[in-house]
Tab-separated table of C-alpha atoms in Angstrom:
chain	number	residue	atom	x	y	z
A	1	MET	CA	100.085	-11.767	105.120
A	2	THR	CA	98.466	-10.869	108.755
A	3	LYS	CA	95.960	-11.828	109.906
A	4	ALA	CA	93.186	-8.521	110.926
A	5	VAL	CA	92.428	-8.468	114.312
A	6	HIS	CA	89.020	-8.170	114.963
A	7	VAL	CA	87.711	-4.866	117.137
A	8	ASP	CA	84.122	-3.875	118.505
A	9	ILE	CA	83.772	-0.703	118.981
A	10	VAL	CA	80.416	0.551	120.918
A	11	SER	CA	80.101	4.369	120.401
A	12	ASP	CA	77.587	7.080	120.020
A	13	MET	CA	77.112	9.768	116.735
A	14	VAL	CA	77.260	12.748	119.204
A	15	CYS	CA	80.636	11.222	121.287
A	16	VAL	CA	83.864	13.667	119.790
A	17	PHE	CA	86.005	10.416	122.517
A	18	CYS	CA	84.566	7.870	119.651
A	19	VAL	CA	85.397	9.902	116.864
A	20	ILE	CA	88.908	10.513	118.127
A	21	GLY	CA	89.363	7.015	119.300
A	22	TYR	CA	88.833	6.037	115.803
A	23	HIS	CA	91.375	7.356	113.750
A	24	GLN	CA	93.457	6.757	116.948
A	25	LEU	CA	92.869	3.279	116.242
A	26	ALA	CA	93.307	3.908	112.347
A	27	ARG	CA	96.655	5.186	112.806
A	28	ALA	CA	98.071	2.946	115.236
A	29	SER	CA	96.975	0.070	112.116
A	30	LYS	CA	98.585	2.075	109.673
A	31	ASP	CA	101.601	2.769	111.821
A	32	THR	CA	102.088	-1.150	112.493
A	33	GLY	CA	100.691	-2.282	108.891
A	34	ILE	CA	98.519	-4.676	111.811
A	35	PRO	CA	94.882	-4.684	109.306
A	36	LEU	CA	91.564	-4.491	111.428
A	37	GLN	CA	88.268	-5.828	110.917
A	38	ILE	CA	86.268	-3.173	113.015
A	39	GLN	CA	81.756	-3.797	114.290
A	40	TRP	CA	80.077	-1.231	115.422
A	41	HIS	CA	77.359	-1.065	118.274
A	42	PRO	CA	75.024	0.559	119.071
A	43	PHE	CA	75.123	3.015	122.632
A	44	GLU	CA	73.056	5.800	123.480
A	45	LEU	CA	74.359	8.645	125.656
A	46	ASN	CA	71.210	10.815	125.784
A	47	PRO	CA	68.664	8.319	124.888
A	48	TRP	CA	65.722	10.894	127.073
A	49	MET	CA	66.637	13.533	124.661
A	50	GLU	CA	63.774	15.122	122.623
A	51	PRO	CA	63.478	16.052	118.898
A	52	GLY	CA	65.282	18.400	117.965
A	53	GLY	CA	67.930	18.202	120.622
A	54	GLU	CA	70.041	20.679	122.640
A	55	ASN	CA	72.306	23.186	122.571
A	56	HIS	CA	75.518	21.462	123.519
A	57	ILE	CA	77.396	24.755	125.575
A	58	GLU	CA	73.761	24.830	127.269
A	59	TYR	CA	73.963	20.924	127.653
A	60	MET	CA	76.777	21.007	129.384
A	61	ALA	CA	76.330	23.674	132.076
A	62	THR	CA	73.159	22.230	132.517
A	63	ARG	CA	74.027	18.126	132.728
A	64	TYR	CA	77.673	18.253	133.841
A	65	GLY	CA	78.282	22.068	135.327
A	66	VAL	CA	80.500	23.161	132.881
A	67	PRO	CA	80.380	26.894	131.810
A	68	ALA	CA	80.792	28.249	128.638
A	69	GLU	CA	84.487	29.278	128.551
A	70	LYS	CA	85.326	25.764	129.619
A	71	THR	CA	83.890	24.236	126.687
A	72	TRP	CA	84.392	26.800	124.056
A	73	GLN	CA	88.281	25.798	125.643
A	74	MET	CA	87.582	22.556	125.224
A	75	ARG	CA	86.289	22.423	121.700
A	76	ARG	CA	89.671	24.229	120.873
A	77	GLN	CA	91.771	21.338	121.681
A	78	LEU	CA	89.311	18.603	120.630
A	79	THR	CA	89.582	20.151	116.990
A	80	GLU	CA	93.506	19.809	117.296
A	81	VAL	CA	93.602	16.676	118.127
A	82	GLY	CA	91.285	15.617	115.486
A	83	ALA	CA	93.217	17.720	112.395
A	84	ASP	CA	96.336	15.700	114.020
A	85	LEU	CA	94.716	12.675	113.291
A	86	GLY	CA	92.777	13.715	109.703
A	87	PHE	CA	89.850	14.745	110.980
A	88	THR	CA	87.813	18.161	111.044
A	89	PHE	CA	85.811	19.303	113.900
A	90	ASN	CA	83.587	22.133	113.374
A	91	PHE	CA	81.484	23.387	116.489
A	92	THR	CA	79.648	26.694	116.283
A	93	GLU	CA	77.731	28.275	118.842
A	94	GLU	CA	74.673	26.606	117.413
A	95	THR	CA	76.209	23.305	117.919
A	96	ARG	CA	73.491	20.912	119.418
A	97	VAL	CA	73.230	17.410	120.835
A	98	ILE	CA	71.042	15.211	119.094
A	99	ASN	CA	68.789	12.127	119.744
A	100	THR	CA	70.639	9.403	118.013
A	101	PHE	CA	68.738	6.365	117.843
A	102	LYS	CA	67.411	7.028	114.392
A	103	ALA	CA	71.413	6.794	113.211
A	104	HIS	CA	72.277	3.709	114.890
A	105	GLN	CA	69.163	2.506	113.586
A	106	LEU	CA	70.650	2.836	109.713
A	107	ILE	CA	74.519	1.996	111.139
A	108	ASP	CA	72.343	-1.265	112.103
A	109	TRP	CA	70.961	-1.868	108.606
A	110	ALA	CA	73.659	-0.985	107.250
A	111	SER	CA	75.959	-3.929	108.909
A	112	ASP	CA	73.428	-6.212	107.253
A	113	GLN	CA	74.925	-5.322	104.034
A	114	ASP	CA	78.266	-4.964	105.420
A	115	LEU	CA	78.439	-1.137	104.842
A	116	GLY	CA	78.252	-0.276	108.816
A	117	GLN	CA	81.759	1.489	108.838
A	118	GLU	CA	81.012	3.469	105.996
A	119	VAL	CA	77.836	5.235	107.338
A	120	THR	CA	79.429	5.396	110.780
A	121	LEU	CA	82.463	7.284	108.826
A	122	GLU	CA	79.422	10.138	106.804
A	123	ILE	CA	77.578	10.210	109.684
A	124	PHE	CA	80.416	11.895	112.044
A	125	LYS	CA	81.197	14.057	109.350
A	126	ALA	CA	77.496	14.806	109.012
A	127	TYR	CA	77.570	16.054	112.259
A	128	PHE	CA	80.482	17.000	113.674
A	129	THR	CA	82.425	18.744	110.598
A	130	ASN	CA	79.083	19.754	109.078
A	131	GLY	CA	76.738	20.631	111.782
A	132	GLU	CA	73.947	18.696	110.029
A	133	ASN	CA	71.124	17.063	112.050
A	134	ILE	CA	71.726	13.365	112.328
A	135	GLU	CA	67.769	12.909	113.428
A	136	ASP	CA	66.760	14.203	109.735
A	137	HIS	CA	65.937	11.405	107.611
A	138	ASP	CA	67.064	13.157	104.285
A	139	VAL	CA	70.597	13.242	106.516
A	140	LEU	CA	70.817	9.907	107.288
A	141	VAL	CA	69.914	8.891	103.598
A	142	ALA	CA	72.364	11.012	101.889
A	143	ALA	CA	75.141	9.333	104.244
A	144	ALA	CA	73.842	6.216	103.406
A	145	ALA	CA	74.222	6.745	99.750
A	146	LYS	CA	77.905	8.439	100.298
A	147	ALA	CA	78.128	5.240	101.966
A	148	GLY	CA	77.619	3.246	98.529
A	149	LEU	CA	73.976	1.979	99.546
A	150	ASP	CA	70.728	2.668	97.943
A	151	PRO	CA	69.207	5.612	99.039
A	152	ASP	CA	65.463	4.683	98.959
A	153	ALA	CA	66.280	1.370	100.749
A	154	ALA	CA	67.777	3.374	103.032
A	155	ARG	CA	64.732	5.648	103.672
A	156	ALA	CA	62.671	2.479	103.641
A	157	ALA	CA	64.744	1.122	106.738
A	158	LEU	CA	64.332	4.481	108.123
A	159	GLN	CA	60.810	5.004	108.151
A	160	SER	CA	59.576	1.965	108.542
A	161	GLU	CA	62.142	1.009	111.734
A	162	SER	CA	62.683	-2.143	111.093
A	163	HIS	CA	66.475	-2.110	113.061
A	164	ALA	CA	65.023	-0.253	116.271
A	165	GLU	CA	64.237	-3.957	118.379
A	166	SER	CA	67.979	-4.699	117.601
A	167	VAL	CA	69.247	-1.241	118.429
A	168	ARG	CA	67.722	-1.384	122.036
A	169	ALA	CA	69.106	-5.290	122.504
A	170	LYS	CA	72.872	-4.346	121.022
A	171	GLY	CA	72.511	-1.816	123.707
A	172	ALA	CA	70.965	-3.528	126.297
A	173	PHE	CA	73.353	-6.440	125.438
A	174	ALA	CA	76.803	-3.843	125.553
A	175	LYS	CA	75.495	-2.273	129.244
A	176	SER	CA	74.861	-6.264	130.294
A	177	ARG	CA	78.396	-6.662	129.876
A	178	GLY	CA	79.891	-3.825	132.173
A	179	VAL	CA	79.638	-1.072	128.998
A	180	SER	CA	79.271	1.957	130.235
A	181	GLY	CA	80.674	4.708	128.405
A	182	VAL	CA	81.880	5.335	125.353
A	183	PRO	CA	83.991	4.829	123.486
A	184	SER	CA	84.702	0.858	124.209
A	185	MET	CA	86.346	-1.088	122.489
A	186	ILE	CA	87.192	-4.899	122.745
A	187	PHE	CA	89.660	-6.253	121.065
A	188	GLU	CA	89.408	-9.871	119.988
A	189	HIS	CA	85.792	-10.590	121.666
A	190	ASN	CA	88.414	-10.579	124.812
A	191	HIS	CA	90.214	-7.014	126.033
A	192	MET	CA	88.799	-4.401	126.112
A	193	VAL	CA	89.525	-0.666	126.428
A	194	SER	CA	87.673	2.191	127.174
A	195	GLY	CA	88.355	5.846	125.952
A	196	ALA	CA	90.448	7.545	123.384
A	197	GLN	CA	93.567	5.840	124.334
A	198	GLY	CA	95.379	7.608	121.691
A	199	ALA	CA	97.675	5.837	118.373
A	200	ASP	CA	100.806	4.829	120.393
A	201	ALA	CA	98.461	2.877	122.845
A	202	TYR	CA	96.051	0.987	119.898
A	203	ALA	CA	99.556	0.246	118.533
A	204	ARG	CA	101.343	-1.747	121.203
A	205	ILE	CA	97.792	-3.651	122.185
A	206	LEU	CA	97.587	-4.803	118.199
A	207	ARG	CA	101.477	-5.733	117.778
A	208	ARG	CA	100.664	-7.928	121.774
A	209	LEU	CA	97.131	-9.406	119.905
A	210	THR	CA	99.195	-9.965	116.849
A	211	GLU	CA	102.443	-11.453	118.113
A	212	HIS	CA	100.076	-13.857	120.651
A	213	GLN	CA	98.201	-15.061	117.697
A	214	ALA	CA	101.617	-16.020	116.038
A	215	ALA	CA	103.253	-17.890	119.307
């Protein structure tokens, strides 16, 4: 049996390319038959974001100078890419960029129970597909429950902020290791690849690492 390739994924929950990159990687794994062992790590793109967030179209205009028409064009392209990978993006006029600190705390808590991957994917779906507010404890608790975790324990972890310091420390560590954007994927603790590189590129990386392991 082929040994699983370990991949550390540094991501943020409102990062569209993190979703795309993960699904490209998952497709590469399926196409090559090479299993993955994934560990998710926090990175806050907008740690300064106020509660309630900002309208995404306005955010793109004020922060990056991207006009609304261009944002909608990008959204249509990303929706097509997502559909090809089996993921649904539902962008609307009301889509908001949200502070993700609470979401990262829940994922960190879930990772202690080996369900960080499942919770991460549920939160991606809640935000990008269902248009839900992933600051809201009820939304996050529902994601945890769908992933197979005890909802009362999930709510208690969020309310106590038991993993707040852990998230801050891990985010700072990622930056200290040179991570300045997401997604950043570190293969076998050694080879970092930034951005959504495409299923073919990830397949080549997986094959090369597997061949190296077998040598």
